[in-house]
Amino acid sequence: MFTRKKLFSLMSLLLMSFLLLAACSSKDSSGDEDENGVPKIYIYSNTGSLNDRPEGSSKEALEEIRQHIIDEAGVHPVAIVPPKGTATEKLNLLLGSSNDKVDVFQGSWDIYKDAIIPINDLLDKHGQAIKAAWPEEAWASVTDKDGNIWGVPRGGAGVTYPLWIRTDWLEKLDLEMPKTLDELEVVLEAFKQNDPDGNGENDTIPILTDLKSMRMAFVGGFTESGYGNWLDSDGKMKPAELAPGYKDFLAKMAEWYQKGYIYKESFSQYDQVEMFSTNRVGISAKWYSGISLNVPKIKQSIPEMEYEIVRGITGPKGFLQTANRGGSSGMLISKKAANPEAVMKFINWQYENVENHITMEFGAQGKAWEWADDEKYYIKTLEDTSYAGEFQLSLGLPLETKYSFDDPLRSKHAQYLAEEINQLEMVKMPIDINTVYNQNILQEKVPNIGDIDRLIEEETIKFVMGARDLDEYDDFIDELYKAGLDKWIDAYTEIYDEQTK
């Protein structure tokens, strides 16, 4: 089920107010150029590229990359570094201001639709490399029912909640890679009872997970639609919690929890890097990068640690894992943009070849990175990390899978992106995986949608932990209807029908 819910109503009200203010008092900023006549574009750097350097680049590094872009792409980029912790609030203020400039940013087009422009014509004229890069499914996530494309995709459906298993433990305990849920339970019992970490204590953690990851990683083995909305015989779109087989999933998770297979603190806050570092985790059922990015670093102190993906594992109803929906996020061009064509040309330039993309991510070639093998597209990162990535607008699998790292700390993650994340034939695909559920519309039609989502999460945890008996599951469904689930169903069904009929 689609559960993005935080602050949508507040954001919508703030954004609408800001946009009305801007509409009443905006100034014409056409022809924004530098002293050499190069068009300027203002980039709100909220793509996530600054996560490791939230303060941004050094002045010298930023200017070096800016000049490279001016020379090679013919645009003059200006970076706006978001304030840490309040990036969304700052973005809304910029979009609503009559004086401040922001031309391109990352966001959900359905939320920012009143603040951005459709880009069909811009793509046709200046975005050929972008159009070629993304598959049809990704474009569907940024396109409305009338065919208007509202942004450059940020991602599409993907395999993002795999099971990673300690294969060195399998070998130690003379176990085979599990192919079915029953075989997986044999492994879990062995991991729990047979001290695979060899510390002489019964303290292993067969599965490390959390609520969302648990549902995405296992529900598919019990329901036809996986952990996603499903179309009932009455023609209405309903949440996974109402799907035939979902209660069986809960029963199995409750059984595993009571047997100690699932980490007892799975529904609390914990540091997953710290957990992996204890050398006690047998299986990770979480977002893929928890293993692909962290374990290579941990292996430096625990060299025997080996995690591999359990591919194609099935339960009673087929593949365990559900594909993660792409969502409506993309690179969006603001209505305030003085040079929207320059914005599109710059994004397209980043897609034209992988070197442009890598430079926008890491910095100058020869200083921040170099080819370790340009035929195999291996790169080596160098010591100069003074550029933080403010100008990168090409994040996404089409380019991130075109190169790898001559670095054991990065190669596992690059391999996952290149070889695993698009293996959609081994996961459940919900019927509405490409449907964009406009959060503003949902909030308007179901004002207490956050309360419904919260009730689902809280009671699900109780069922898994045994704090609530599964004999009360029908009572739980009644509680959802009393909370307004009928309005939820009607709203999701209406949006789905509008986009598919």
Coordinates of C-alpha atoms in Angstrom, one line a residue:
M1 CA 0.0 0.0 0.0
F2 CA 1.2 3.5 -0.8
T3 CA 1.9 5.2 2.6
R4 CA 3.7 8.5 2.0
K5 CA 1.9 10.7 4.5
K6 CA 4.1 13.2 6.4
L7 CA 3.1 16.8 6.3
F8 CA 1.3 16.6 2.9
S9 CA -1.6 18.8 4.0
L10 CA 0.6 21.4 5.7
M11 CA 3.0 21.4 2.7
S12 CA 0.0 21.8 0.3
L13 CA -1.4 24.8 2.2
L14 CA 2.0 26.5 2.5
L15 CA 2.8 25.9 -1.1
M16 CA -0.6 27.2 -2.4
S17 CA -0.2 30.3 -0.3
F18 CA 3.3 31.0 -1.6
L19 CA 2.3 30.4 -5.2
L20 CA -0.7 32.8 -4.9
L21 CA 1.7 35.4 -3.4
A22 CA 4.2 34.9 -6.2
A23 CA 1.5 35.1 -8.9
C24 CA 0.4 38.5 -7.5
S25 CA 3.8 40.0 -7.2
S26 CA 6.2 38.2 -9.5
K27 CA 8.7 40.1 -11.6
D28 CA 9.7 39.2 -15.2
S29 CA 13.2 37.8 -15.0
S30 CA 13.5 36.8 -18.6
G31 CA 16.9 37.0 -20.2
D32 CA 18.9 36.1 -17.0
E33 CA 22.5 35.8 -18.3
D34 CA 26.0 36.3 -17.0
E35 CA 28.3 39.1 -18.2
N36 CA 29.3 36.9 -21.2
G37 CA 25.7 36.3 -22.3
V38 CA 25.6 32.7 -21.0
P39 CA 22.2 31.8 -19.7
K40 CA 22.0 31.3 -15.9
I41 CA 20.1 28.5 -14.3
Y42 CA 19.4 28.2 -10.6
I43 CA 19.7 24.7 -9.1
Y44 CA 18.1 23.8 -5.8
S45 CA 20.6 21.0 -4.8
N46 CA 18.2 18.6 -3.1
T47 CA 18.8 15.4 -5.1
G48 CA 20.7 13.8 -2.2
S49 CA 24.1 14.3 -3.8
L50 CA 25.0 16.5 -0.8
N51 CA 24.2 13.9 1.9
D52 CA 27.9 13.3 2.7
R53 CA 28.8 17.0 2.4
P54 CA 25.7 19.0 3.4
E55 CA 27.7 22.2 3.7
G56 CA 28.6 22.0 0.0
S57 CA 31.8 22.3 -2.0
S58 CA 34.8 24.5 -1.4
K59 CA 34.5 27.8 -3.2
E60 CA 37.4 26.9 -5.5
A61 CA 36.1 23.5 -6.5
L62 CA 32.6 24.8 -7.2
E63 CA 34.0 27.5 -9.4
E64 CA 36.2 25.0 -11.3
I65 CA 33.2 22.8 -12.1
R66 CA 31.0 25.8 -12.9
Q67 CA 33.6 27.0 -15.5
H68 CA 33.8 23.5 -16.9
I69 CA 30.0 23.5 -17.4
I70 CA 30.1 26.9 -19.0
D71 CA 32.7 25.8 -21.5
E72 CA 31.2 22.4 -22.3
A73 CA 27.5 22.8 -21.8
G74 CA 27.0 26.5 -22.5
V75 CA 25.1 27.3 -19.4
H76 CA 26.0 29.1 -16.2
P77 CA 24.7 27.1 -13.2
V78 CA 24.1 28.6 -9.8
A79 CA 23.8 26.2 -6.9
I80 CA 21.4 26.8 -4.0
V81 CA 22.5 24.6 -1.0
P82 CA 19.5 23.6 1.1
P83 CA 19.6 24.2 4.8
K84 CA 20.1 20.9 6.7
G85 CA 16.9 19.6 8.1
T86 CA 14.6 22.2 6.5
A87 CA 15.2 21.6 2.8
T88 CA 11.5 21.3 1.9
E89 CA 10.5 24.3 3.8
K90 CA 13.2 26.4 2.2
L91 CA 12.2 25.1 -1.3
N92 CA 8.6 26.1 -0.8
L93 CA 9.7 29.6 0.3
L94 CA 11.8 30.0 -2.8
L95 CA 9.0 28.9 -5.0
G96 CA 6.6 31.3 -3.5
S97 CA 8.9 34.3 -3.3
S98 CA 8.6 37.1 -5.8
N99 CA 12.4 37.8 -5.7
D100 CA 14.2 34.5 -5.0
K101 CA 15.1 32.3 -8.0
V102 CA 14.9 28.6 -8.3
D103 CA 14.7 26.9 -11.8
V104 CA 15.1 23.2 -11.2
F105 CA 14.7 20.9 -8.2
Q106 CA 13.9 17.4 -7.2
G107 CA 10.3 16.8 -6.0
S108 CA 7.1 14.9 -6.5
W109 CA 5.4 16.4 -9.5
D110 CA 1.9 15.7 -8.2
I111 CA 2.7 17.8 -5.1
Y112 CA 4.4 20.7 -7.0
K113 CA 2.2 20.6 -10.1
D114 CA 1.1 24.2 -9.6
A115 CA 4.7 25.4 -9.4
I116 CA 6.2 23.7 -12.4
I117 CA 5.8 23.4 -16.1
P118 CA 5.2 20.3 -18.4
I119 CA 8.3 19.5 -20.3
N120 CA 7.0 17.6 -23.4
D121 CA 8.2 20.2 -25.9
L122 CA 11.5 20.8 -24.1
L123 CA 12.2 17.1 -24.2
D124 CA 11.4 16.9 -27.9
K125 CA 13.7 19.8 -28.7
H126 CA 16.6 19.4 -26.3
G127 CA 16.2 16.1 -24.4
Q128 CA 17.0 13.3 -26.8
A129 CA 19.6 11.7 -24.5
I130 CA 17.2 11.9 -21.6
K131 CA 14.3 10.3 -23.6
A132 CA 16.6 7.5 -24.7
A133 CA 17.8 6.8 -21.2
W134 CA 14.6 6.1 -19.3
P135 CA 12.2 3.2 -20.0
E136 CA 8.5 3.6 -20.6
E137 CA 7.6 2.6 -17.1
A138 CA 9.7 5.4 -15.6
W139 CA 8.1 8.0 -17.9
A140 CA 4.6 6.8 -16.8
S141 CA 5.5 7.8 -13.2
V142 CA 5.9 11.5 -14.2
T143 CA 3.1 11.7 -16.8
D144 CA -0.5 12.7 -16.1
K145 CA -3.6 11.1 -17.7
D146 CA -3.6 13.8 -20.4
G147 CA -0.1 12.9 -21.5
N148 CA 1.7 15.9 -19.9
I149 CA 5.2 15.0 -18.7
W150 CA 6.0 17.0 -15.6
G151 CA 9.6 16.0 -14.9
V152 CA 12.7 13.9 -15.8
P153 CA 12.2 10.6 -13.9
R154 CA 14.2 10.0 -10.8
G155 CA 13.5 6.2 -10.8
G156 CA 11.1 3.5 -11.7
A157 CA 9.9 0.3 -10.2
G158 CA 12.8 -1.7 -8.7
V159 CA 13.9 -4.7 -6.7
T160 CA 14.9 -3.0 -3.6
Y161 CA 14.0 -5.3 -0.6
P162 CA 16.0 -8.5 -1.3
L163 CA 17.0 -11.1 1.2
W164 CA 20.7 -11.1 1.8
I165 CA 22.0 -14.2 3.5
R166 CA 25.3 -15.0 5.2
T167 CA 26.7 -17.7 2.8
D168 CA 29.7 -18.3 5.0
W169 CA 27.2 -19.4 7.7
L170 CA 25.4 -21.6 5.2
E171 CA 28.7 -23.3 4.4
K172 CA 29.7 -23.6 8.0
L173 CA 26.4 -25.3 8.9
D174 CA 26.4 -27.4 5.7
L175 CA 23.2 -25.8 4.4
E176 CA 22.0 -25.0 0.9
M177 CA 20.8 -21.7 -0.4
P178 CA 17.0 -21.7 0.3
K179 CA 14.7 -21.7 -2.6
T180 CA 11.4 -21.8 -0.8
L181 CA 9.8 -20.5 2.4
D182 CA 10.0 -23.9 4.0
E183 CA 13.7 -24.2 3.2
L184 CA 14.2 -20.7 4.6
E185 CA 12.7 -21.7 7.9
V186 CA 15.2 -24.6 8.2
V187 CA 18.0 -22.1 7.7
L188 CA 16.5 -19.7 10.3
E189 CA 16.2 -22.4 12.9
A190 CA 19.8 -23.4 12.2
F191 CA 21.0 -19.8 12.5
K192 CA 19.1 -19.5 15.7
Q193 CA 20.3 -22.7 17.4
N194 CA 23.7 -23.7 16.1
D195 CA 25.9 -20.7 16.9
P196 CA 27.0 -19.9 13.4
D197 CA 29.0 -16.9 14.5
G198 CA 31.0 -19.1 16.8
N199 CA 31.0 -16.9 19.9
G200 CA 29.7 -19.6 22.1
E201 CA 26.4 -17.7 22.9
N202 CA 22.9 -18.1 21.7
D203 CA 22.7 -14.5 20.5
T204 CA 22.5 -14.6 16.7
I205 CA 19.9 -12.6 14.8
P206 CA 18.4 -14.8 12.0
I207 CA 16.6 -11.8 10.4
L208 CA 17.2 -8.1 10.7
T209 CA 14.3 -6.1 9.3
D210 CA 11.7 -3.4 10.0
L211 CA 8.0 -3.1 9.4
K212 CA 8.0 -1.7 5.8
S213 CA 10.9 -4.0 4.8
M214 CA 9.2 -7.0 6.3
R215 CA 6.1 -6.4 4.3
M216 CA 7.9 -5.7 1.0
A217 CA 10.2 -8.7 1.5
F218 CA 7.7 -11.4 2.5
V219 CA 4.0 -10.5 1.7
G220 CA 4.4 -11.6 -1.9
G221 CA 4.7 -15.2 -0.8
F222 CA 1.2 -15.1 0.7
T223 CA -0.9 -12.8 -1.6
E224 CA -1.4 -12.7 -5.4
S225 CA -0.6 -9.0 -5.5
G226 CA 2.3 -8.8 -3.0
Y227 CA 2.4 -5.9 -0.7
G228 CA 0.5 -3.5 -2.9
N229 CA -3.0 -2.4 -3.6
W230 CA -5.2 -4.9 -5.4
L231 CA -8.3 -4.8 -7.4
D232 CA -11.2 -6.7 -5.8
S233 CA -14.1 -8.4 -7.6
D234 CA -16.2 -5.3 -7.0
G235 CA -13.9 -3.3 -9.1
K236 CA -12.5 -1.3 -6.2
M237 CA -8.8 -0.8 -5.3
K238 CA -8.1 -2.0 -1.8
P239 CA -5.1 -2.1 0.5
A240 CA -3.0 -5.2 1.0
E241 CA -4.3 -5.7 4.5
L242 CA -7.7 -6.8 3.0
A243 CA -6.1 -9.1 0.4
P244 CA -6.7 -12.9 0.7
G245 CA -3.6 -14.4 2.3
Y246 CA -2.4 -11.3 4.1
K247 CA -3.5 -12.7 7.5
D248 CA -1.5 -15.8 6.7
F249 CA 1.6 -13.5 6.3
L250 CA 0.9 -12.0 9.6
A251 CA 0.6 -15.4 11.3
K252 CA 3.9 -16.5 9.9
M253 CA 5.7 -13.3 11.0
A254 CA 4.2 -13.6 14.5
E255 CA 5.4 -17.2 14.6
W256 CA 8.9 -16.2 13.5
Y257 CA 8.9 -13.4 16.1
Q258 CA 8.0 -15.7 18.9
K259 CA 10.6 -18.2 17.9
G260 CA 13.3 -15.5 17.9
Y261 CA 14.0 -15.5 14.2
I262 CA 13.1 -11.8 13.9
Y263 CA 15.2 -9.3 15.8
K264 CA 13.2 -8.3 18.9
E265 CA 13.9 -4.6 18.4
S266 CA 12.9 -4.6 14.7
F267 CA 10.1 -2.0 15.3
S268 CA 12.3 0.4 17.3
Q269 CA 15.1 2.7 16.1
Y270 CA 18.4 0.9 15.7
D271 CA 21.7 1.5 13.9
Q272 CA 21.8 -1.1 11.2
V273 CA 25.6 -0.6 10.6
E274 CA 26.1 -1.2 14.3
M275 CA 24.0 -4.4 14.0
F276 CA 25.9 -5.8 11.1
S277 CA 29.2 -4.9 12.9
T278 CA 28.2 -7.2 15.8
N279 CA 28.7 -10.2 13.4
R280 CA 25.4 -11.7 14.5
V281 CA 23.0 -11.0 11.6
G282 CA 22.2 -14.0 9.4
I283 CA 19.7 -12.5 6.9
S284 CA 19.0 -8.9 6.0
A285 CA 15.4 -8.2 4.9
K286 CA 15.8 -4.4 4.4
W287 CA 16.5 -1.8 1.7
Y288 CA 19.3 -3.2 -0.4
S289 CA 22.0 -0.6 0.3
G290 CA 22.1 -1.6 4.0
I291 CA 24.2 -4.4 2.8
S292 CA 25.7 -3.2 -0.5
L293 CA 27.1 0.0 1.0
N294 CA 27.9 -1.0 4.6
V295 CA 29.1 -4.6 4.6
P296 CA 32.1 -4.0 2.4
K297 CA 33.4 -1.6 5.0
I298 CA 32.6 -4.0 7.9
K299 CA 34.4 -6.8 6.1
Q300 CA 37.7 -5.0 6.7
S301 CA 37.4 -6.1 10.4
I302 CA 35.3 -9.2 9.8
P303 CA 36.8 -10.7 6.6
E304 CA 34.9 -13.9 6.7
M305 CA 31.5 -12.1 6.4
E306 CA 29.9 -12.9 3.1
Y307 CA 26.3 -11.8 2.1
E308 CA 24.7 -13.0 -1.1
I309 CA 21.2 -12.4 -2.5
V310 CA 18.6 -15.2 -2.1
R311 CA 17.2 -14.9 -5.7
G312 CA 13.8 -16.1 -6.8
I313 CA 12.7 -17.5 -3.4
T314 CA 9.0 -18.4 -3.3
G315 CA 6.2 -19.0 -0.8
P316 CA 2.7 -20.6 -1.2
K317 CA 1.6 -17.8 -3.6
G318 CA 4.9 -17.3 -5.5
F319 CA 7.8 -14.8 -5.1
L320 CA 8.2 -13.4 -1.7
Q321 CA 9.4 -9.9 -2.6
T322 CA 7.3 -7.1 -3.9
A323 CA 8.7 -4.6 -6.4
N324 CA 9.1 -1.1 -5.0
R325 CA 7.0 1.5 -6.9
G326 CA 8.9 4.3 -8.6
G327 CA 6.8 7.1 -7.1
S328 CA 6.3 10.5 -8.7
S329 CA 9.6 12.0 -7.9
G330 CA 11.6 13.7 -10.7
M331 CA 13.7 16.6 -11.7
L332 CA 11.2 19.5 -12.1
I333 CA 11.4 22.8 -13.9
S334 CA 9.9 25.7 -12.0
K335 CA 7.4 28.1 -13.6
K336 CA 9.8 30.8 -12.4
A337 CA 12.6 29.6 -14.7
A338 CA 13.9 32.4 -16.9
N339 CA 15.7 29.9 -19.1
P340 CA 13.8 26.6 -19.2
E341 CA 15.5 25.5 -22.4
A342 CA 18.9 26.0 -20.8
V343 CA 17.8 23.9 -17.9
M344 CA 16.8 21.1 -20.3
K345 CA 20.0 21.4 -22.3
F346 CA 22.1 21.1 -19.1
I347 CA 20.2 18.0 -17.9
N348 CA 20.5 16.4 -21.3
W349 CA 24.3 17.2 -21.4
Q350 CA 24.7 15.2 -18.2
Y351 CA 22.9 12.3 -19.9
E352 CA 24.9 12.5 -23.2
N353 CA 27.9 10.5 -21.8
V354 CA 28.8 8.9 -18.6
E355 CA 31.9 11.1 -18.1
N356 CA 29.7 14.2 -17.8
H357 CA 27.5 12.4 -15.2
I358 CA 30.5 11.2 -13.2
T359 CA 32.1 14.7 -13.2
M360 CA 28.8 16.2 -11.9
E361 CA 28.9 13.6 -9.1
F362 CA 32.5 13.5 -8.0
G363 CA 34.3 16.5 -9.5
A364 CA 37.0 17.2 -12.0
Q365 CA 38.5 14.2 -13.9
G366 CA 42.1 13.7 -12.9
K367 CA 41.5 15.3 -9.5
A368 CA 38.4 13.7 -8.1
W369 CA 38.3 10.6 -10.3
E370 CA 40.0 8.8 -13.2
W371 CA 39.4 5.8 -15.3
A372 CA 40.9 2.7 -13.9
D373 CA 39.7 0.8 -17.0
D374 CA 37.9 2.9 -19.6
E375 CA 36.9 -0.2 -21.6
K376 CA 35.2 -1.9 -18.7
Y377 CA 34.0 1.5 -17.3
Y378 CA 35.8 1.1 -14.0
I379 CA 36.6 4.4 -12.2
K380 CA 38.9 5.1 -9.3
T381 CA 38.0 7.9 -7.0
L382 CA 41.0 10.1 -6.0
E383 CA 41.8 12.2 -3.0
D384 CA 40.3 15.5 -4.1
T385 CA 36.8 15.5 -2.5
S386 CA 36.3 19.3 -2.4
Y387 CA 33.4 19.2 -4.8
A388 CA 30.2 17.9 -3.2
G389 CA 27.9 17.5 -6.2
E390 CA 25.7 20.6 -6.3
F391 CA 25.2 20.6 -10.0
Q392 CA 24.3 16.9 -10.5
L393 CA 20.8 16.5 -12.0
S394 CA 21.3 13.1 -13.6
L395 CA 20.9 10.7 -10.7
G396 CA 19.2 7.5 -11.5
L397 CA 19.9 4.0 -12.8
P398 CA 20.3 4.8 -16.6
L399 CA 23.7 6.3 -15.8
E400 CA 24.6 4.9 -12.4
T401 CA 24.7 1.4 -14.0
K402 CA 27.0 2.4 -16.8
Y403 CA 30.1 2.4 -14.6
S404 CA 31.6 0.6 -11.6
F405 CA 34.3 1.3 -9.1
D406 CA 37.8 -0.1 -8.9
D407 CA 37.2 -0.2 -5.2
P408 CA 36.0 -3.1 -3.1
L409 CA 34.1 -0.7 -0.8
R410 CA 31.9 0.5 -3.7
S411 CA 31.8 -2.5 -6.1
K412 CA 29.1 -4.5 -4.3
H413 CA 26.7 -1.5 -4.5
A414 CA 27.5 -0.8 -8.2
Q415 CA 27.0 -4.5 -9.0
Y416 CA 23.6 -4.5 -7.4
L417 CA 22.5 -1.5 -9.4
A418 CA 23.8 -3.0 -12.6
E419 CA 22.7 -6.6 -12.2
E420 CA 19.9 -6.9 -9.6
I421 CA 17.7 -3.9 -9.2
N422 CA 15.9 -4.3 -12.5
Q423 CA 15.3 -8.1 -12.2
L424 CA 11.5 -7.5 -12.0
E425 CA 10.6 -11.0 -13.2
M426 CA 11.4 -12.4 -9.8
V427 CA 9.2 -10.2 -7.7
K428 CA 5.5 -9.5 -7.4
M429 CA 4.2 -6.5 -9.4
P430 CA 1.1 -4.8 -8.0
I431 CA -1.5 -4.0 -10.6
D432 CA -1.2 -0.3 -9.9
I433 CA 2.6 0.0 -9.7
N434 CA 2.7 2.7 -12.3
T435 CA -0.3 4.6 -10.9
V436 CA 0.5 8.1 -9.5
Y437 CA -1.6 8.7 -6.4
N438 CA -1.6 12.5 -6.0
Q439 CA -1.1 13.1 -2.4
N440 CA -2.9 16.4 -2.4
I441 CA -6.0 14.8 -3.9
L442 CA -5.9 11.9 -1.4
Q443 CA -5.6 14.3 1.5
E444 CA -8.5 16.3 0.2
K445 CA -10.7 13.3 -0.3
V446 CA -9.6 11.4 2.9
P447 CA -8.7 14.1 5.4
N448 CA -7.7 11.6 8.1
I449 CA -5.6 9.4 5.8
G450 CA -2.6 9.8 8.1
D451 CA -4.7 8.4 11.0
I452 CA -5.7 5.4 8.8
D453 CA -2.1 4.7 7.9
R454 CA -1.0 5.1 11.5
L455 CA -3.7 2.6 12.7
I456 CA -2.5 0.1 10.1
E457 CA 1.1 0.3 11.2
E458 CA 0.5 0.3 14.9
E459 CA -1.9 -2.7 14.8
T460 CA 0.3 -4.6 12.4
I461 CA 3.2 -4.4 14.8
K462 CA 1.0 -5.6 17.6
F463 CA -0.1 -8.6 15.6
V464 CA 3.5 -9.5 14.8
M465 CA 4.8 -9.1 18.3
G466 CA 1.9 -11.0 19.8
A467 CA 0.5 -8.0 21.7
R468 CA -2.8 -8.6 19.8
D469 CA -4.2 -12.0 18.9
L470 CA -4.8 -12.7 15.2
D471 CA -8.3 -13.9 16.2
E472 CA -9.1 -10.2 16.4
Y473 CA -8.1 -9.5 12.8
D474 CA -11.7 -9.1 11.6
D475 CA -12.2 -6.6 14.4
F476 CA -9.1 -4.7 13.2
I477 CA -10.6 -4.5 9.7
D478 CA -13.9 -3.1 11.2
E479 CA -11.8 -0.5 13.0
L480 CA -10.3 0.6 9.7
Y481 CA -13.7 1.0 8.2
K482 CA -14.9 3.0 11.2
A483 CA -11.8 5.2 10.7
G484 CA -12.8 5.9 7.1
L485 CA -11.3 3.1 5.0
D486 CA -14.3 3.2 2.7
K487 CA -13.3 6.8 1.7
W488 CA -9.7 5.6 1.3
I489 CA -10.9 2.8 -1.1
D490 CA -13.1 5.2 -3.1
A491 CA -10.3 7.8 -3.5
Y492 CA -7.7 5.2 -4.6
T493 CA -10.1 3.6 -6.9
E494 CA -11.1 6.9 -8.5
I495 CA -7.5 7.9 -9.1
Y496 CA -6.7 4.4 -10.5
D497 CA -9.7 4.4 -12.8
E498 CA -8.8 7.9 -14.1
Q499 CA -5.4 6.8 -15.2
T500 CA -6.3 3.4 -16.6
K501 CA -9.7 3.7 -18.2

